[in-house]
Amino acid sequence: MASLQHFTPEEVAPPRATYSHAIRSGDVLWLAGQVPIDTEGKTVGVGDVEAQTEQVLRNVGAILEACGASFSDVVRFTSYVVGREHLEGFRAARSRLCAAAVAGRAP
């Protein structure tokens, strides 16, 4: 059985519960869901889906980097957007922050 390596990088606010931001098992890295919280524990972009998406993706990017990975290493990325009216802002922010990772994927 592969050993588990836990990651809670300083570049991301500490989890508010008992979990790690990421866990590596062998060559597979699993990230916990992220929210638009900055390093000081403050919510970013209340009412602004682009600002929230940017913060979430900055958190994900920081976690990936702390684990020696990047968005180009991501195989699957699940996002939940509440309300179709927010999709345009979500997609704009996602394209800016992880363009290489989303190239060729469905909008």
mmCIF file with all atom_site columns, C-alpha atoms in Angstrom:
data_model
loop_
_atom_site.group_PDB
_atom_site.id
_atom_site.type_symbol
_atom_site.label_atom_id
_atom_site.label_alt_id
_atom_site.label_comp_id
_atom_site.label_asym_id
_atom_site.label_entity_id
_atom_site.label_seq_id
_atom_site.pdbx_PDB_ins_code
_atom_site.Cartn_x
_atom_site.Cartn_y
_atom_site.Cartn_z
_atom_site.occupancy
_atom_site.B_iso_or_equiv
_atom_site.pdbx_formal_charge
_atom_site.auth_seq_id
_atom_site.auth_comp_id
_atom_site.auth_asym_id
_atom_site.auth_atom_id
_atom_site.pdbx_PDB_model_num
ATOM 1   C CA . MET A 1 1   ? 0.000   0.000  0.000   1.00 0.00 ? 1   MET A CA 1
ATOM 2   C CA . ALA A 1 2   ? 1.335   3.439  -0.935  1.00 0.00 ? 2   ALA A CA 1
ATOM 3   C CA . SER A 1 3   ? 2.011   5.880  1.855   1.00 0.00 ? 3   SER A CA 1
ATOM 4   C CA . LEU A 1 4   ? 0.003   9.094  1.952   1.00 0.00 ? 4   LEU A CA 1
ATOM 5   C CA . GLN A 1 5   ? 1.708   12.483 1.867   1.00 0.00 ? 5   GLN A CA 1
ATOM 6   C CA . HIS A 1 6   ? -0.407  15.396 3.152   1.00 0.00 ? 6   HIS A CA 1
ATOM 7   C CA . PHE A 1 7   ? -0.012  19.002 1.947   1.00 0.00 ? 7   PHE A CA 1
ATOM 8   C CA . THR A 1 8   ? -1.262  22.178 3.603   1.00 0.00 ? 8   THR A CA 1
ATOM 9   C CA . PRO A 1 9   ? 0.857   24.934 2.023   1.00 0.00 ? 9   PRO A CA 1
ATOM 10  C CA . GLU A 1 10  ? 1.329   28.280 3.773   1.00 0.00 ? 10  GLU A CA 1
ATOM 11  C CA . GLU A 1 11  ? 0.315   30.097 0.560   1.00 0.00 ? 11  GLU A CA 1
ATOM 12  C CA . VAL A 1 12  ? -3.295  29.028 1.144   1.00 0.00 ? 12  VAL A CA 1
ATOM 13  C CA . ALA A 1 13  ? -5.451  29.681 4.213   1.00 0.00 ? 13  ALA A CA 1
ATOM 14  C CA . PRO A 1 14  ? -5.442  26.693 6.542   1.00 0.00 ? 14  PRO A CA 1
ATOM 15  C CA . PRO A 1 15  ? -8.438  24.378 6.268   1.00 0.00 ? 15  PRO A CA 1
ATOM 16  C CA . ARG A 1 16  ? -11.322 25.240 8.580   1.00 0.00 ? 16  ARG A CA 1
ATOM 17  C CA . ALA A 1 17  ? -11.790 21.573 9.429   1.00 0.00 ? 17  ALA A CA 1
ATOM 18  C CA . THR A 1 18  ? -9.560  18.531 9.884   1.00 0.00 ? 18  THR A CA 1
ATOM 19  C CA . TYR A 1 19  ? -8.323  17.803 6.371   1.00 0.00 ? 19  TYR A CA 1
ATOM 20  C CA . SER A 1 20  ? -5.387  18.552 4.085   1.00 0.00 ? 20  SER A CA 1
ATOM 21  C CA . HIS A 1 21  ? -5.553  20.701 0.977   1.00 0.00 ? 21  HIS A CA 1
ATOM 22  C CA . ALA A 1 22  ? -3.929  17.862 -0.966  1.00 0.00 ? 22  ALA A CA 1
ATOM 23  C CA . ILE A 1 23  ? -2.891  14.258 -0.516  1.00 0.00 ? 23  ILE A CA 1
ATOM 24  C CA . ARG A 1 24  ? -0.459  12.335 -2.688  1.00 0.00 ? 24  ARG A CA 1
ATOM 25  C CA . SER A 1 25  ? -0.702  8.582  -2.962  1.00 0.00 ? 25  SER A CA 1
ATOM 26  C CA . GLY A 1 26  ? 2.036   7.246  -5.196  1.00 0.00 ? 26  GLY A CA 1
ATOM 27  C CA . ASP A 1 27  ? 1.925   9.289  -8.402  1.00 0.00 ? 27  ASP A CA 1
ATOM 28  C CA . VAL A 1 28  ? -1.658  10.508 -7.880  1.00 0.00 ? 28  VAL A CA 1
ATOM 29  C CA . LEU A 1 29  ? -2.423  13.851 -6.282  1.00 0.00 ? 29  LEU A CA 1
ATOM 30  C CA . TRP A 1 30  ? -5.897  14.614 -4.904  1.00 0.00 ? 30  TRP A CA 1
ATOM 31  C CA . LEU A 1 31  ? -6.897  18.171 -4.034  1.00 0.00 ? 31  LEU A CA 1
ATOM 32  C CA . ALA A 1 32  ? -9.678  19.138 -1.648  1.00 0.00 ? 32  ALA A CA 1
ATOM 33  C CA . GLY A 1 33  ? -12.350 21.519 -2.863  1.00 0.00 ? 33  GLY A CA 1
ATOM 34  C CA . GLN A 1 34  ? -11.429 25.176 -2.644  1.00 0.00 ? 34  GLN A CA 1
ATOM 35  C CA . VAL A 1 35  ? -13.393 28.318 -1.837  1.00 0.00 ? 35  VAL A CA 1
ATOM 36  C CA . PRO A 1 36  ? -12.592 32.009 -2.460  1.00 0.00 ? 36  PRO A CA 1
ATOM 37  C CA . ILE A 1 37  ? -10.714 32.534 0.808   1.00 0.00 ? 37  ILE A CA 1
ATOM 38  C CA . ASP A 1 38  ? -7.423  34.470 0.841   1.00 0.00 ? 38  ASP A CA 1
ATOM 39  C CA . THR A 1 39  ? -4.376  33.716 3.005   1.00 0.00 ? 39  THR A CA 1
ATOM 40  C CA . GLU A 1 40  ? -5.814  35.859 5.809   1.00 0.00 ? 40  GLU A CA 1
ATOM 41  C CA . GLY A 1 41  ? -8.999  33.786 5.889   1.00 0.00 ? 41  GLY A CA 1
ATOM 42  C CA . LYS A 1 42  ? -11.174 36.483 4.312   1.00 0.00 ? 42  LYS A CA 1
ATOM 43  C CA . THR A 1 43  ? -13.767 35.789 1.621   1.00 0.00 ? 43  THR A CA 1
ATOM 44  C CA . VAL A 1 44  ? -12.782 37.372 -1.692  1.00 0.00 ? 44  VAL A CA 1
ATOM 45  C CA . GLY A 1 45  ? -15.201 38.801 -4.255  1.00 0.00 ? 45  GLY A CA 1
ATOM 46  C CA . VAL A 1 46  ? -18.542 38.589 -2.492  1.00 0.00 ? 46  VAL A CA 1
ATOM 47  C CA . GLY A 1 47  ? -21.100 38.886 -5.316  1.00 0.00 ? 47  GLY A CA 1
ATOM 48  C CA . ASP A 1 48  ? -18.375 38.804 -8.019  1.00 0.00 ? 48  ASP A CA 1
ATOM 49  C CA . VAL A 1 49  ? -18.021 35.377 -9.631  1.00 0.00 ? 49  VAL A CA 1
ATOM 50  C CA . GLU A 1 50  ? -14.876 36.348 -11.578 1.00 0.00 ? 50  GLU A CA 1
ATOM 51  C CA . ALA A 1 51  ? -13.059 37.510 -8.442  1.00 0.00 ? 51  ALA A CA 1
ATOM 52  C CA . GLN A 1 52  ? -14.197 34.398 -6.587  1.00 0.00 ? 52  GLN A CA 1
ATOM 53  C CA . THR A 1 53  ? -13.085 32.115 -9.417  1.00 0.00 ? 53  THR A CA 1
ATOM 54  C CA . GLU A 1 54  ? -9.723  33.856 -9.610  1.00 0.00 ? 54  GLU A CA 1
ATOM 55  C CA . GLN A 1 55  ? -9.151  33.343 -5.868  1.00 0.00 ? 55  GLN A CA 1
ATOM 56  C CA . VAL A 1 56  ? -10.181 29.697 -6.013  1.00 0.00 ? 56  VAL A CA 1
ATOM 57  C CA . LEU A 1 57  ? -7.828  29.081 -8.942  1.00 0.00 ? 57  LEU A CA 1
ATOM 58  C CA . ARG A 1 58  ? -4.992  30.978 -7.214  1.00 0.00 ? 58  ARG A CA 1
ATOM 59  C CA . ASN A 1 59  ? -5.506  28.648 -4.247  1.00 0.00 ? 59  ASN A CA 1
ATOM 60  C CA . VAL A 1 60  ? -5.505  25.580 -6.495  1.00 0.00 ? 60  VAL A CA 1
ATOM 61  C CA . GLY A 1 61  ? -2.395  26.819 -8.314  1.00 0.00 ? 61  GLY A CA 1
ATOM 62  C CA . ALA A 1 62  ? -0.563  27.414 -5.015  1.00 0.00 ? 62  ALA A CA 1
ATOM 63  C CA . ILE A 1 63  ? -1.460  23.936 -3.807  1.00 0.00 ? 63  ILE A CA 1
ATOM 64  C CA . LEU A 1 64  ? -0.366  22.362 -7.073  1.00 0.00 ? 64  LEU A CA 1
ATOM 65  C CA . GLU A 1 65  ? 2.922   24.270 -6.966  1.00 0.00 ? 65  GLU A CA 1
ATOM 66  C CA . ALA A 1 66  ? 3.565   23.215 -3.350  1.00 0.00 ? 66  ALA A CA 1
ATOM 67  C CA . CYS A 1 67  ? 3.108   19.625 -4.516  1.00 0.00 ? 67  CYS A CA 1
ATOM 68  C CA . GLY A 1 68  ? 5.478   20.046 -7.468  1.00 0.00 ? 68  GLY A CA 1
ATOM 69  C CA . ALA A 1 69  ? 2.703   20.181 -10.064 1.00 0.00 ? 69  ALA A CA 1
ATOM 70  C CA . SER A 1 70  ? 0.875   22.725 -12.223 1.00 0.00 ? 70  SER A CA 1
ATOM 71  C CA . PHE A 1 71  ? -2.452  23.131 -14.029 1.00 0.00 ? 71  PHE A CA 1
ATOM 72  C CA . SER A 1 72  ? -0.955  21.344 -17.037 1.00 0.00 ? 72  SER A CA 1
ATOM 73  C CA . ASP A 1 73  ? -0.727  18.196 -14.890 1.00 0.00 ? 73  ASP A CA 1
ATOM 74  C CA . VAL A 1 74  ? -4.436  18.239 -14.034 1.00 0.00 ? 74  VAL A CA 1
ATOM 75  C CA . VAL A 1 75  ? -6.446  15.395 -15.547 1.00 0.00 ? 75  VAL A CA 1
ATOM 76  C CA . ARG A 1 76  ? -9.853  16.240 -14.113 1.00 0.00 ? 76  ARG A CA 1
ATOM 77  C CA . PHE A 1 77  ? -11.182 19.472 -12.673 1.00 0.00 ? 77  PHE A CA 1
ATOM 78  C CA . THR A 1 78  ? -14.744 19.672 -11.382 1.00 0.00 ? 78  THR A CA 1
ATOM 79  C CA . SER A 1 79  ? -16.288 23.090 -10.838 1.00 0.00 ? 79  SER A CA 1
ATOM 80  C CA . TYR A 1 80  ? -19.683 23.966 -9.444  1.00 0.00 ? 80  TYR A CA 1
ATOM 81  C CA . VAL A 1 81  ? -21.213 27.241 -10.572 1.00 0.00 ? 81  VAL A CA 1
ATOM 82  C CA . VAL A 1 82  ? -24.497 28.234 -8.968  1.00 0.00 ? 82  VAL A CA 1
ATOM 83  C CA . GLY A 1 83  ? -26.630 29.930 -11.616 1.00 0.00 ? 83  GLY A CA 1
ATOM 84  C CA . ARG A 1 84  ? -26.154 29.942 -15.384 1.00 0.00 ? 84  ARG A CA 1
ATOM 85  C CA . GLU A 1 85  ? -25.867 33.729 -15.253 1.00 0.00 ? 85  GLU A CA 1
ATOM 86  C CA . HIS A 1 86  ? -22.435 33.251 -13.622 1.00 0.00 ? 86  HIS A CA 1
ATOM 87  C CA . LEU A 1 87  ? -20.968 30.968 -16.298 1.00 0.00 ? 87  LEU A CA 1
ATOM 88  C CA . GLU A 1 88  ? -19.536 33.765 -18.443 1.00 0.00 ? 88  GLU A CA 1
ATOM 89  C CA . GLY A 1 89  ? -17.602 35.276 -15.528 1.00 0.00 ? 89  GLY A CA 1
ATOM 90  C CA . PHE A 1 90  ? -16.439 31.850 -14.383 1.00 0.00 ? 90  PHE A CA 1
ATOM 91  C CA . ARG A 1 91  ? -15.195 30.931 -17.862 1.00 0.00 ? 91  ARG A CA 1
ATOM 92  C CA . ALA A 1 92  ? -13.422 34.282 -18.305 1.00 0.00 ? 92  ALA A CA 1
ATOM 93  C CA . ALA A 1 93  ? -11.505 33.886 -15.043 1.00 0.00 ? 93  ALA A CA 1
ATOM 94  C CA . ARG A 1 94  ? -10.740 30.220 -15.718 1.00 0.00 ? 94  ARG A CA 1
ATOM 95  C CA . SER A 1 95  ? -9.369  31.079 -19.167 1.00 0.00 ? 95  SER A CA 1
ATOM 96  C CA . ARG A 1 96  ? -7.104  33.776 -17.732 1.00 0.00 ? 96  ARG A CA 1
ATOM 97  C CA . LEU A 1 97  ? -5.679  31.720 -14.902 1.00 0.00 ? 97  LEU A CA 1
ATOM 98  C CA . CYS A 1 98  ? -5.316  28.268 -16.409 1.00 0.00 ? 98  CYS A CA 1
ATOM 99  C CA . ALA A 1 99  ? -5.504  28.746 -20.164 1.00 0.00 ? 99  ALA A CA 1
ATOM 100 C CA . ALA A 1 100 ? -3.071  25.938 -20.994 1.00 0.00 ? 100 ALA A CA 1
ATOM 101 C CA . ALA A 1 101 ? -4.999  23.469 -18.864 1.00 0.00 ? 101 ALA A CA 1
ATOM 102 C CA . VAL A 1 102 ? -8.375  24.248 -20.420 1.00 0.00 ? 102 VAL A CA 1
ATOM 103 C CA . ALA A 1 103 ? -7.251  24.496 -24.056 1.00 0.00 ? 103 ALA A CA 1
ATOM 104 C CA . GLY A 1 104 ? -9.346  22.245 -26.239 1.00 0.00 ? 104 GLY A CA 1
ATOM 105 C CA . ARG A 1 105 ? -11.910 21.475 -23.521 1.00 0.00 ? 105 ARG A CA 1
ATOM 106 C CA . ALA A 1 106 ? -15.602 22.076 -23.708 1.00 0.00 ? 106 ALA A CA 1
ATOM 107 C CA . PRO A 1 107 ? -16.673 25.591 -22.682 1.00 0.00 ? 107 PRO A CA 1
#
